[in-house]
Coordinates of C-alpha atoms and ligand atoms in Angstrom, one line a residue:
X1 CA -12.9 10.4 39.5
X2 CA -10.9 12.9 41.4
X3 CA -12.2 15.9 42.7
X4 CA -11.5 19.0 40.6
X5 CA -13.3 22.4 41.5
X6 CA -13.0 23.3 37.7
X7 CA -14.4 20.2 36.3
X8 CA -17.8 21.1 34.7
X9 CA -19.1 17.5 34.8
X10 CA -19.0 17.7 38.7
X11 CA -20.4 20.9 39.1
X12 CA -23.8 22.8 40.0
X13 CA -21.3 25.1 41.2
X14 CA -22.1 28.9 40.4
X15 CA -22.1 31.8 42.6
X16 CA -24.9 32.7 44.7
X17 CA -25.5 36.4 44.6
X18 CA -27.0 37.0 47.8
X19 CA -27.9 35.3 51.1
X20 CA -31.7 34.6 50.4
X21 CA -30.2 33.2 46.9
X22 CA -29.0 30.2 48.8
X23 CA -32.4 30.3 49.8
X24 CA -34.9 27.7 51.3
X25 CA -33.3 24.7 50.3
X26 CA -32.4 23.6 53.7
X27 CA -35.0 24.9 55.5
X28 CA -37.6 23.3 53.7
X29 CA -35.6 19.9 54.3
X30 CA -38.1 17.8 52.7
X31 CA -38.2 20.0 49.5
X32 CA -36.0 18.8 47.1
X33 CA -37.9 18.6 43.7
X34 CA -36.5 21.8 42.2
X35 CA -32.8 20.6 42.9
X36 CA -34.0 17.3 41.4
X37 CA -35.4 19.3 38.6
X38 CA -31.9 21.1 37.9
X39 CA -30.2 17.9 38.5
X40 CA -32.1 15.8 35.8
X41 CA -30.5 18.0 33.4
X42 CA -27.0 17.6 34.9
X43 CA -25.2 14.4 34.7
X44 CA -22.8 14.8 37.6
X45 CA -24.0 12.8 40.4
X46 CA -26.9 11.1 38.3
X47 CA -24.6 8.2 37.7
X48 CA -26.2 5.2 39.0
X49 CA -25.2 4.1 42.3
X50 CA -24.1 0.6 41.0
X51 CA -22.9 -1.1 38.2
X52 CA -24.3 -4.2 39.3
X53 CA -27.4 -5.8 37.4
X54 CA -30.2 -3.6 36.5
X55 CA -33.3 -3.2 34.4
X56 CA -34.4 -0.4 32.8
X57 CA -38.3 0.6 33.1
X58 CA -39.4 2.8 30.2
X59 CA -42.1 5.2 31.5
X60 CA -44.9 5.8 28.7
X61 CA -46.7 8.0 31.0
X62 CA -48.5 5.3 33.6
X63 CA -49.3 6.5 36.8
X64 CA -48.1 3.2 37.8
X65 CA -44.5 3.6 36.8
X66 CA -43.1 4.3 40.2
X67 CA -44.9 1.1 41.4
X68 CA -43.0 -0.8 38.9
X69 CA -39.8 0.3 40.3
X70 CA -40.7 -0.3 43.6
X71 CA -41.6 -3.8 43.2
X72 CA -38.2 -4.3 40.9
X73 CA -36.6 -3.0 44.1
X74 CA -38.5 -5.3 46.3
X75 CA -36.8 -8.2 44.2
X76 CA -33.6 -6.9 45.2
X77 CA -32.7 -5.9 41.6
X78 CA -31.6 -2.2 40.9
X79 CA -33.6 -0.2 38.2
X80 CA -34.2 3.1 36.9
X81 CA -37.3 4.8 35.3
X82 CA -36.1 6.8 31.9
X83 CA -38.2 8.1 29.4
X84 CA -38.6 6.7 26.2
X85 CA -36.8 9.7 24.5
X86 CA -33.8 9.2 26.8
X87 CA -30.5 9.2 24.9
X88 CA -29.6 5.7 24.5
X89 CA -25.9 6.5 26.2
X90 CA -28.1 6.7 29.8
X91 CA -29.8 3.3 28.9
X92 CA -26.3 1.6 28.0
X93 CA -24.8 3.1 31.2
X94 CA -26.8 0.9 33.0
X95 CA -26.0 -2.3 31.2
X96 CA -29.3 -3.3 31.6
X97 CA -30.4 -7.2 31.8
X98 CA -33.7 -6.2 30.5
X99 CA -36.5 -3.7 29.7
X100 CA -39.7 -3.3 31.6
X101 CA -42.5 -0.9 29.4
X102 CA -44.8 0.8 31.6
X103 CA -48.5 1.5 30.3
X104 CA -49.7 4.9 29.3
X105 CA -52.9 6.9 28.7
X106 CA -52.1 6.9 24.8
X107 CA -53.4 4.5 22.0
X108 CA -50.8 3.0 19.7
X109 CA -52.8 4.4 16.7
X110 CA -52.4 8.0 18.1
X111 CA -50.4 10.1 16.2
X112 CA -48.3 11.4 18.9
X113 CA -48.3 8.4 20.8
X114 CA -44.9 7.6 22.4
X115 CA -42.8 4.9 20.1
X116 CA -40.8 2.0 21.4
X117 CA -37.2 3.3 21.0
X118 CA -35.4 0.9 18.4
X119 CA -32.8 -0.3 20.9
X120 CA -35.1 -2.1 23.0
X121 CA -35.9 -4.9 20.3
X122 CA -32.5 -4.7 18.8
X123 CA -30.6 -5.4 21.7
X124 CA -32.3 -8.7 22.1
X125 CA -32.8 -8.3 25.6
X126 CA -35.5 -9.6 27.7
X127 CA -38.5 -7.2 27.5
X128 CA -41.7 -7.2 29.6
X129 CA -44.6 -4.9 28.5
X130 CA -47.2 -4.1 30.3
X131 CA -50.7 -2.7 29.1
X132 CA -49.6 0.1 26.3
X133 CA -45.9 -1.4 26.7
X134 CA -47.2 -4.7 25.5
X135 CA -49.5 -3.3 22.8
X136 CA -46.1 -1.2 21.6
X137 CA -44.3 -4.8 21.6
X138 CA -47.4 -6.3 19.5
X139 CA -47.7 -3.5 16.9
X140 CA -43.9 -3.3 16.6
X141 CA -43.5 -7.1 16.0
X142 CA -46.2 -7.4 13.4
X143 CA -49.6 -8.0 15.4
X144 CA -52.8 -5.9 15.9
X145 CA -54.1 -3.8 18.2
X146 CA -57.8 -2.6 18.4
X147 CA -59.9 -1.0 20.8
X148 CA -61.4 -3.4 23.2
X149 CA -65.1 -4.0 22.6
X150 CA -65.6 -3.4 26.3
X151 CA -63.4 -1.4 28.3
X152 CA -62.0 -3.2 31.3
X153 CA -61.2 -1.3 34.3
X154 CA -60.6 -3.0 38.0
X155 CA -60.5 -6.7 38.6
X156 CA -60.4 -9.4 36.7
X157 CA -59.5 -13.2 37.0
X158 CA -56.9 -14.1 34.7
X159 CA -56.5 -18.0 33.5
X160 CA -53.1 -19.3 32.8
X161 CA -52.8 -21.3 29.7
X162 CA -49.3 -22.4 30.0
X163 CA -48.0 -22.8 33.5
X164 CA -44.7 -23.9 32.3
X165 CA -44.1 -20.2 30.8
X166 CA -41.0 -18.6 32.6
X167 CA -42.9 -15.6 33.9
X168 CA -45.6 -17.7 35.3
X169 CA -43.4 -20.3 37.0
X170 CA -44.8 -21.6 40.4
X171 CA -47.8 -19.5 40.0
X172 CA -51.6 -20.8 40.6
X173 CA -53.5 -21.6 37.5
X174 CA -55.8 -18.5 38.2
X175 CA -55.5 -15.5 40.2
X176 CA -56.8 -11.9 40.4
X177 CA -55.5 -9.1 38.2
X178 CA -55.9 -5.5 37.8
X179 CA -57.1 -3.9 34.5
X180 CA -57.1 -0.6 32.9
X181 CA -57.5 -0.2 29.5
X182 CA -59.3 0.7 26.5
X183 CA -57.1 -1.0 23.7
X184 CA -56.1 -4.5 23.4
X185 CA -54.1 -7.0 21.3
X186 CA -56.3 -8.6 18.9
X187 CA -53.7 -10.3 16.8
X188 CA -50.8 -11.8 18.0
X189 CA -47.3 -10.9 16.5
X190 CA -46.0 -13.9 14.7
X191 CA -44.6 -16.8 16.8
X192 CA -46.3 -15.5 19.8
X193 CA -48.6 -17.5 22.0
X194 CA -51.5 -16.5 24.6
X195 CA -50.1 -17.1 27.9
X196 CA -53.3 -16.2 29.9
X197 CA -56.8 -14.8 29.3
X198 CA -59.5 -13.3 31.1
X199 CA -63.4 -13.1 30.4
X200 CA -63.0 -9.9 28.6
X201 CA -59.2 -10.2 27.0
X202 CA -58.4 -13.0 24.9
X203 CA -54.8 -12.1 25.3
X204 CA -54.0 -11.0 29.0
X205 CA -50.7 -12.5 28.5
X206 CA -48.8 -13.1 25.5
X207 CA -45.0 -14.1 25.0
X208 CA -42.3 -15.5 22.9
X209 CA -38.7 -16.6 23.9
X210 CA -37.5 -13.5 26.2
X211 CA -40.4 -11.1 25.0
X212 CA -43.4 -10.8 27.1
X213 CA -46.6 -8.8 27.3
X214 CA -49.2 -8.2 30.3
X215 CA -52.5 -6.7 29.4
X216 CA -52.7 -6.4 33.2
X217 CA -51.0 -4.5 35.6
X218 CA -48.6 -6.7 38.0
X219 CA -47.1 -3.8 39.8
X220 CA -50.6 -2.8 41.6
X221 CA -51.5 -4.9 45.0
X222 CA -54.7 -5.9 43.3
X223 CA -53.0 -8.2 41.1
X224 CA -52.2 -10.8 43.6
X225 CA -49.4 -12.5 41.8
X226 CA -48.0 -9.6 40.5
X227 CA -45.0 -9.3 42.3
X228 CA -44.2 -13.1 41.5
X229 CA -44.7 -12.4 37.7
X230 CA -42.3 -9.5 38.2
X231 CA -39.9 -11.6 40.2
X232 CA -40.2 -14.4 37.7
X233 CA -39.4 -11.9 34.8
X234 CA -36.3 -10.6 36.6
X235 CA -34.8 -14.0 37.6
X236 CA -36.0 -16.4 35.2
X237 CA -36.0 -14.5 32.4
X238 CA -33.4 -11.9 33.0
X239 CA -31.3 -13.9 34.9
X240 CA -31.0 -11.6 37.6
X241 CA -29.7 -13.0 41.3
X242 CA -30.7 -9.8 43.4
X243 CA -27.7 -8.0 44.3
X244 CA -29.4 -5.0 45.4
X245 CA -29.4 -5.1 49.0
X246 CA -28.8 -2.1 51.7
X247 CA -25.4 -3.8 52.1
X248 CA -24.3 -3.7 48.6
X249 CA -25.6 0.0 48.3
X250 CA -23.6 1.1 51.2
X251 CA -20.5 0.0 50.1
X252 CA -21.0 1.2 46.6
X253 CA -22.0 4.6 47.4
X254 CA -19.2 5.1 50.0
X255 CA -16.8 4.7 47.0
X256 CA -18.8 7.1 44.9
X257 CA -18.9 9.8 47.6
X258 CA -15.2 9.3 48.1
X259 CA -14.6 9.7 44.2
X260 CA -16.9 12.6 44.1
X261 CA -15.6 14.4 46.7
X262 CA -11.9 13.7 46.7
X263 CA -10.4 16.2 49.4
X264 CA -13.0 18.7 49.1
X265 CA -15.0 19.9 52.2
X266 CA -18.9 18.9 52.7
X267 CA -21.7 20.6 54.9
X268 CA -25.0 19.2 55.5
X269 CA -27.9 20.6 57.0
X270 CA -29.3 17.9 59.6
X271 CA -33.1 18.5 60.1
X272 CA -33.4 15.6 62.5
X273 CA -35.5 14.0 59.8
X274 CA -34.6 10.5 58.3
X275 CA -33.3 11.5 54.7
X276 CA -30.8 14.0 56.1
X277 CA -29.5 11.8 59.0
X278 CA -29.0 8.8 56.4
X279 CA -27.4 11.3 54.1
X280 CA -25.0 12.6 56.6
X281 CA -24.2 9.4 58.1
X282 CA -23.3 7.9 54.6
X283 CA -21.0 10.9 53.7
X284 CA -19.3 10.6 57.0
X285 CA -18.6 7.0 56.9
X286 CA -17.4 7.7 53.3
X287 CA -15.2 10.9 54.2
X288 CA -15.1 11.1 57.9
X289 CA -14.1 14.8 59.1
X290 CA -14.3 16.3 55.7
X291 CA -17.9 16.5 56.5
X292 CA -19.6 19.3 58.8
X293 CA -23.1 19.0 59.8
X294 CA -24.9 22.1 60.8
X295 CA -27.9 21.7 62.9
X296 CA -30.2 25.0 63.6
X297 CA -32.4 24.9 66.4
X298 CA -35.3 27.1 65.5
X299 CA -37.0 26.7 68.6
X300 CA -39.7 24.9 66.9
X301 CA -38.8 21.5 67.6
X302 CA -40.6 18.7 69.6
X303 CA -39.5 17.9 73.0
X304 CA -35.8 16.7 73.5
X305 CA -35.5 16.7 69.8
X306 CA -32.4 18.9 69.9
X307 CA -30.5 16.8 72.6
X308 CA -31.5 13.7 70.9
X309 CA -29.9 14.9 67.6
X310 CA -26.9 16.0 69.4
X311 CA -26.6 12.7 71.3
X312 CA -26.8 10.7 68.2
X313 CA -24.7 12.6 65.6
X314 CA -22.1 14.2 68.0
X315 CA -21.9 11.7 70.7
X316 CA -22.5 8.5 69.0
X317 CA -21.3 9.0 65.5
X318 CA -18.6 11.4 66.4
X319 CA -19.4 13.9 63.5
X320 CA -18.1 17.5 63.3
X321 CA -21.5 19.1 64.2
X322 CA -22.1 22.7 64.7
X323 CA -25.0 23.2 66.7
X324 CA -26.8 26.8 66.8
X325 CA -29.7 27.6 69.2
X326 CA -31.4 30.0 67.3
X327 CA -34.5 30.1 69.2
X328 CA -34.6 33.8 70.2
X329 CA -34.1 34.8 66.6
X330 CA -36.8 32.7 65.4
X331 CA -39.2 33.5 67.9
X332 CA -38.7 37.1 67.7
X333 CA -39.5 37.2 64.3
X334 CA -42.5 35.5 64.8
X335 CA -44.2 37.9 67.2
X336 CA -47.7 38.8 66.2
X337 CA -47.6 36.5 63.2
X338 CA -50.8 34.7 62.3
X339 CA -50.7 33.7 58.9
X340 CA -49.5 30.1 58.0
X341 CA -47.8 31.1 54.8
X342 CA -46.0 33.9 56.5
X343 CA -44.8 31.8 59.1
X344 CA -43.2 29.5 56.7
X345 CA -41.8 32.4 54.6
X346 CA -40.2 33.8 57.9
X347 CA -38.9 30.7 59.2
X348 CA -37.4 29.9 55.8
X349 CA -35.4 33.3 55.6
X350 CA -34.3 33.0 59.1
X351 CA -33.2 29.6 58.7
X352 CA -30.9 30.9 55.3
X353 CA -29.4 33.5 57.6
X354 CA -28.3 31.5 60.2
X355 CA -27.3 28.7 57.8
X356 CA -25.2 31.1 55.8
X357 CA -23.5 32.7 58.9
X358 CA -22.4 29.3 59.9
X359 CA -21.5 28.2 56.4
X360 CA -19.2 31.3 56.0
X361 CA -17.4 30.5 59.5
X362 CA -16.4 27.4 58.1
X363 CA -15.4 28.4 54.9
X364 CA -14.2 27.0 51.7
X365 CA -17.0 24.7 51.4
X366 CA -16.8 22.5 48.1
X367 CA -20.0 20.2 48.5
X368 CA -23.6 20.4 50.1
X369 CA -24.9 16.9 50.8
X370 CA -28.5 16.3 50.6
X371 CA -31.3 13.9 51.2
X372 CA -33.0 14.1 47.6
X373 CA -35.0 11.0 47.1
X374 CA -36.0 9.1 44.0
X375 CA -39.8 10.0 44.0
X376 CA -38.8 13.5 43.8
X377 CA -36.3 12.8 40.7
X378 CA -38.9 10.9 39.1
X379 CA -41.6 13.5 39.3
X380 CA -39.2 16.0 37.9
X381 CA -38.6 14.0 35.0
X382 CA -42.2 12.8 34.3
X383 CA -44.3 15.1 31.9
X384 CA -45.0 18.4 33.6
X385 CA -48.5 18.0 33.9
X386 CA -48.2 14.8 35.7
X387 CA -45.6 16.4 38.0
X388 CA -47.6 19.5 38.4
X389 CA -50.2 17.5 39.9
X390 CA -48.6 16.1 42.6
X391 CA -46.2 18.8 43.9
X392 CA -47.5 20.8 46.6
X393 CA -46.5 24.4 46.3
X394 CA -46.0 25.3 49.8
X395 CA -43.1 22.7 50.0
X396 CA -41.4 25.0 47.9
X397 CA -41.7 27.8 50.0
X398 CA -39.4 30.4 48.9
X399 CA -38.2 28.3 46.0
X400 CA -34.8 27.3 45.4
X401 CA -32.0 29.6 43.9
X402 CA -31.5 28.7 40.2
X403 CA -27.8 28.5 41.1
X404 CA -26.0 26.9 44.0
X405 CA -22.6 27.4 45.1
X406 CA -21.8 24.2 45.8
X407 CA -21.6 20.8 43.9
X408 CA -24.4 18.6 45.2
X409 CA -23.6 15.4 46.8
X410 CA -26.9 13.4 46.7
X411 CA -26.4 9.8 47.7
X412 CA -30.0 8.8 48.3
X413 CA -31.3 10.1 44.9
X414 CA -32.0 6.4 43.4
X415 CA -33.5 5.3 46.8
X416 CA -37.4 5.0 47.8
X417 CA -38.2 5.9 51.2
X418 CA -38.2 2.5 52.4
X419 CA -34.9 1.5 50.7
X420 CA -33.7 4.7 52.6
X421 CA -34.7 3.2 55.7
X422 CA -33.1 -0.2 55.3
X423 CA -30.0 1.6 54.5
X424 CA -30.4 3.5 57.8
X425 CA -30.4 0.2 59.7
X426 CA -27.5 -1.2 57.6
X427 CA -25.8 1.9 58.9
X428 CA -26.6 1.2 62.6
X429 CA -28.7 4.3 63.0
X430 CA -31.0 4.0 66.1
X431 CA -34.5 2.4 64.9
X432 CA -36.1 5.5 66.5
X433 CA -34.6 7.7 64.2
X434 CA -34.7 5.4 61.2
X435 CA -38.7 5.1 61.5
X436 CA -39.3 8.7 62.7
X437 CA -42.4 10.0 61.2
X438 CA -42.1 12.9 59.0
X439 CA -41.8 16.5 60.7
X440 CA -42.5 19.5 58.9
X441 CA -39.7 22.2 58.1
X442 CA -41.6 24.8 60.0
X443 CA -42.2 22.5 63.0
X444 CA -44.6 23.4 65.8
X445 CA -45.0 27.0 64.4
X446 CA -47.7 25.4 61.9
X447 CA -49.4 23.6 64.9
X448 CA -49.7 26.4 67.1
X449 CA -52.7 27.8 65.3
X450 CA -52.6 31.3 65.3
X451 CA -49.6 33.4 67.0
X452 CA -46.7 31.4 68.0
X453 CA -45.5 32.3 71.6
X454 CA -42.9 30.5 74.0
X455 CA -45.8 29.6 76.3
X456 CA -48.1 28.1 73.6
X457 CA -45.2 26.3 72.0
X458 CA -44.6 24.7 75.7
X459 CA -48.1 23.9 76.0
X460 CA -48.1 22.0 72.7
X461 CA -44.9 20.2 73.3
X462 CA -46.2 18.8 76.4
X463 CA -49.4 17.6 74.8
X464 CA -47.6 16.5 71.6
X465 CA -45.1 14.5 73.8
X466 CA -48.1 12.8 75.5
X467 CA -49.5 11.8 72.0
X468 CA -46.1 10.5 70.6
X469 CA -45.6 8.4 73.7
X470 CA -49.0 6.7 74.0
X471 CA -48.9 6.2 70.2
X472 CA -45.7 4.5 70.7
X473 CA -46.6 2.5 73.8
X474 CA -49.6 1.2 71.8
X475 CA -47.2 -0.1 69.2
X476 CA -49.0 2.0 66.3
X477 CA -46.2 4.5 65.6
X478 CA -44.7 2.7 62.6
X479 CA -48.2 2.1 61.1
X480 CA -48.9 5.7 61.1
X481 CA -47.8 8.2 58.9
X482 CA -47.9 11.2 61.4
X483 CA -49.5 11.4 65.0
X484 CA -49.2 14.7 66.8
X485 CA -51.2 17.5 68.7
X486 CA -52.4 20.6 67.6
X487 CA -52.8 23.8 69.9
X488 CA -56.1 25.4 68.5
X489 CA -56.8 29.1 69.5
X490 CA -60.1 28.1 71.1
X491 CA -60.8 28.0 74.6
X492 CA -63.7 26.3 76.3
X493 CA -65.4 25.9 79.5
X494 CA -64.8 22.8 81.7
X495 CA -64.6 21.9 85.4
X496 CA -62.0 20.8 87.3
X497 CA -62.6 19.8 91.1
X498 CA -65.1 22.3 91.9
X499 CA -63.9 25.1 89.9
X500 CA -65.0 26.3 86.4
X501 CA -62.0 26.5 83.7
X502 CA -61.8 28.5 80.6
X503 CA -58.9 26.7 78.9
X504 CA -57.3 25.5 75.7
X505 CA -58.7 22.9 73.2
X506 CA -55.9 20.5 72.0
X507 CA -56.6 18.5 68.8
X508 CA -55.1 15.1 68.2
X509 CA -54.1 14.1 64.8
X510 CA -53.2 11.0 63.4
X511 CA -53.2 9.7 59.9
X512 CA -52.2 7.0 57.5
X513 CA -50.7 7.6 54.1
X514 CA -48.5 6.2 51.6
X515 CA -46.7 9.4 50.7
X516 CA -48.5 12.1 52.3
X517 CA -50.1 13.3 49.2
X518 CA -53.5 11.6 50.2
X519 CA -54.3 10.5 53.7
X520 CA -56.9 8.9 55.8
X521 CA -57.6 9.7 59.5
X522 CA -56.2 7.0 61.5
X523 CA -59.0 4.6 63.3
X524 CA -57.0 4.9 66.6
X525 CA -58.7 2.3 69.3
X526 CA -60.7 4.0 71.8
X527 CA -58.4 3.0 74.7
X528 CA -55.4 4.8 73.0
X529 CA -57.6 7.9 72.5
X530 CA -59.1 7.8 75.8
X531 CA -55.2 7.6 77.5
X532 CA -54.0 10.5 75.5
X533 CA -57.1 12.6 76.3
X534 CA -56.9 12.0 80.1
X535 CA -53.3 12.5 80.1
X536 CA -53.6 15.5 78.2
X537 CA -56.1 17.1 80.5
X538 CA -54.6 16.1 83.6
X539 CA -51.0 16.7 82.7
X540 CA -50.8 19.9 80.8
X541 CA -51.7 22.8 82.5
X542 CA -54.1 25.2 80.5
X543 CA -56.0 22.5 78.6
X544 CA -59.3 21.2 79.6
X545 CA -60.4 19.6 76.5
X546 CA -59.3 17.4 73.7
X547 CA -60.7 16.6 70.2
X548 CA -60.0 14.2 67.6
X549 CA -59.5 15.3 64.0
X550 CA -61.7 13.0 61.8
X551 CA -61.0 14.5 58.2
X552 CA -59.1 12.7 55.6
X553 CA -57.2 14.2 53.1
X554 CA -58.4 15.5 50.5
X555 CA -60.3 17.7 51.3
X556 CA -58.4 18.5 54.4
X557 CA -54.5 18.6 54.5
X558 CA -52.6 16.7 57.3
X559 CA -51.3 19.8 59.1
X560 CA -53.7 22.2 60.2
X561 CA -51.9 25.3 58.5
Ligands
XMP601 P1 -50.3 18.6 54.2 O1 -50.6 19.4 55.5 O2 -50.2 19.5 53.4 O3 -48.9 17.9 54.6 O4 -51.2 17.5 54.0 C1 -48.3 17.0 53.8 C2 -46.9 16.7 54.2 O5 -46.1 17.8 54.3 C3 -45.6 17.8 55.4 N1 -45.5 19.4 55.6 C4 -44.5 20.2 55.4 N2 -43.3 19.8 55.3 N3 -42.5 21.9 55.1 C5 -42.3 20.8 55.1 O6 -40.9 20.4 55.2 C6 -43.9 22.6 55.1 O7 -44.1 23.7 55.2 C7 -44.6 21.5 55.3 N4 -46.2 21.6 55.5 C8 -46.6 20.3 55.5 C9 -46.7 17.3 56.4 O8 -46.2 17.4 57.8 C10 -47.2 16.1 55.7 O9 -46.2 15.2 56.1

């Protein structure tokens, strides 16, 4: 498609009315959910990134739908999650090789239970129904579903009746499965066979030709052969070949970006984070100097962060980079500010001002490139209650403007984080950047507890540098979701040499997490903790005590503010 400023299908382009209306969307670099919301209604850049083999996952409200998608992608098959009431054109556009029907909280006999869309069986394509998905198929094809005499939740052992069945090819005769259901198939639809059973479920798996149903959840890790079952469905039943690779993604996506952008001008805010870095690199590869990146140093970055970014993007990747050192502006606005939410708001507002000023200098911008990821898109299209439970309000600081002046280029909007990283490696970005731990938009301001001053930032930077280096040296950096230091507002008594000290307390935080929504404190080896503590008190002036945070989320949060 050729770029056309007037074309409505390309566009979220609407005039912004004031500076703050372009609001926090770039400052809160990780905050993309609202955009995803808007985007979900507008098909401009929602066209799927590839036209190769794909399967469609219909989401009947399961908490595990995203996991199904991840497992499918891990098998190198492209998939998208769609609601059962999605227009058929969206399904058709993907030219799916098959359907996976997720589980869901409803019972097929509930009056408002989501129904199986007619096209699923009419197309004659392969179907894999999981839990509620299987019950829907059973009901639709003339079987019976009834409440289980005993609700089955958690581990069970499945025994395979028919090891020659295509979805069980190469699998052992029995394996652990994860069950979570109240209803079950009590009578098979005509022509179907029981393929596996458990102690409590006579029909743990059923099948006929290309239609299969599983009462257990193959997508969760507790189902030991789950991924193999999904792979069998994709490869043996749907005939997929695994064409979804980082390499194919990069070449397809570059082509799509060129089509979307035409000869237009693109800007992208670099935060130093993985998603914006990879977005910018992809867009740059596709349209070269039509892209300008803006990198605002808010004075709240980690040590050497600004230099590293400039080096990577300007020197190594030869991008047009506008670097703005706005440290003074940010720090002067933070004088006397203690409240964390106020800090966030001020930083957000200031960012927009700086960004606006720089964008204006560039002039005539058509597109804004953003690193929206698939989980944000999914959350925005799932039922409100489900999404609402997941989204953290403070990430939407300031909110996003209802209207943006630019069309969005979102090359990562169908990728999961691990896929984004694989793409980053494919693009040749340094591993250090690709596997960087998440870092909050407001930066060190929410890790200096209390007032943020240059001096306190320097103390924190020095301590944080030691944490990062020691964690990396121990080989644990990638296993941890985040690891960092916090400068507490406390002072404590110590003794150094023969003298008494009364100095700062630094806290160390390291957590493991899948997605940042829940987290466990990391059980770092004592020798790593000892080295961190020893080095901080010896090397960072003004610190005489180090404590380790052993709280999980919930009830704590990852950041202290
Ligand atoms: P919490 O502290 O809420 O953080 O457990 C969860 C994840 O979000 C990051 N975080 C932020 N990211 N702006 C951001 O861009 C913010 O205001 C913000 N607050 C927390 C945090 O680092 C963790 O990864």
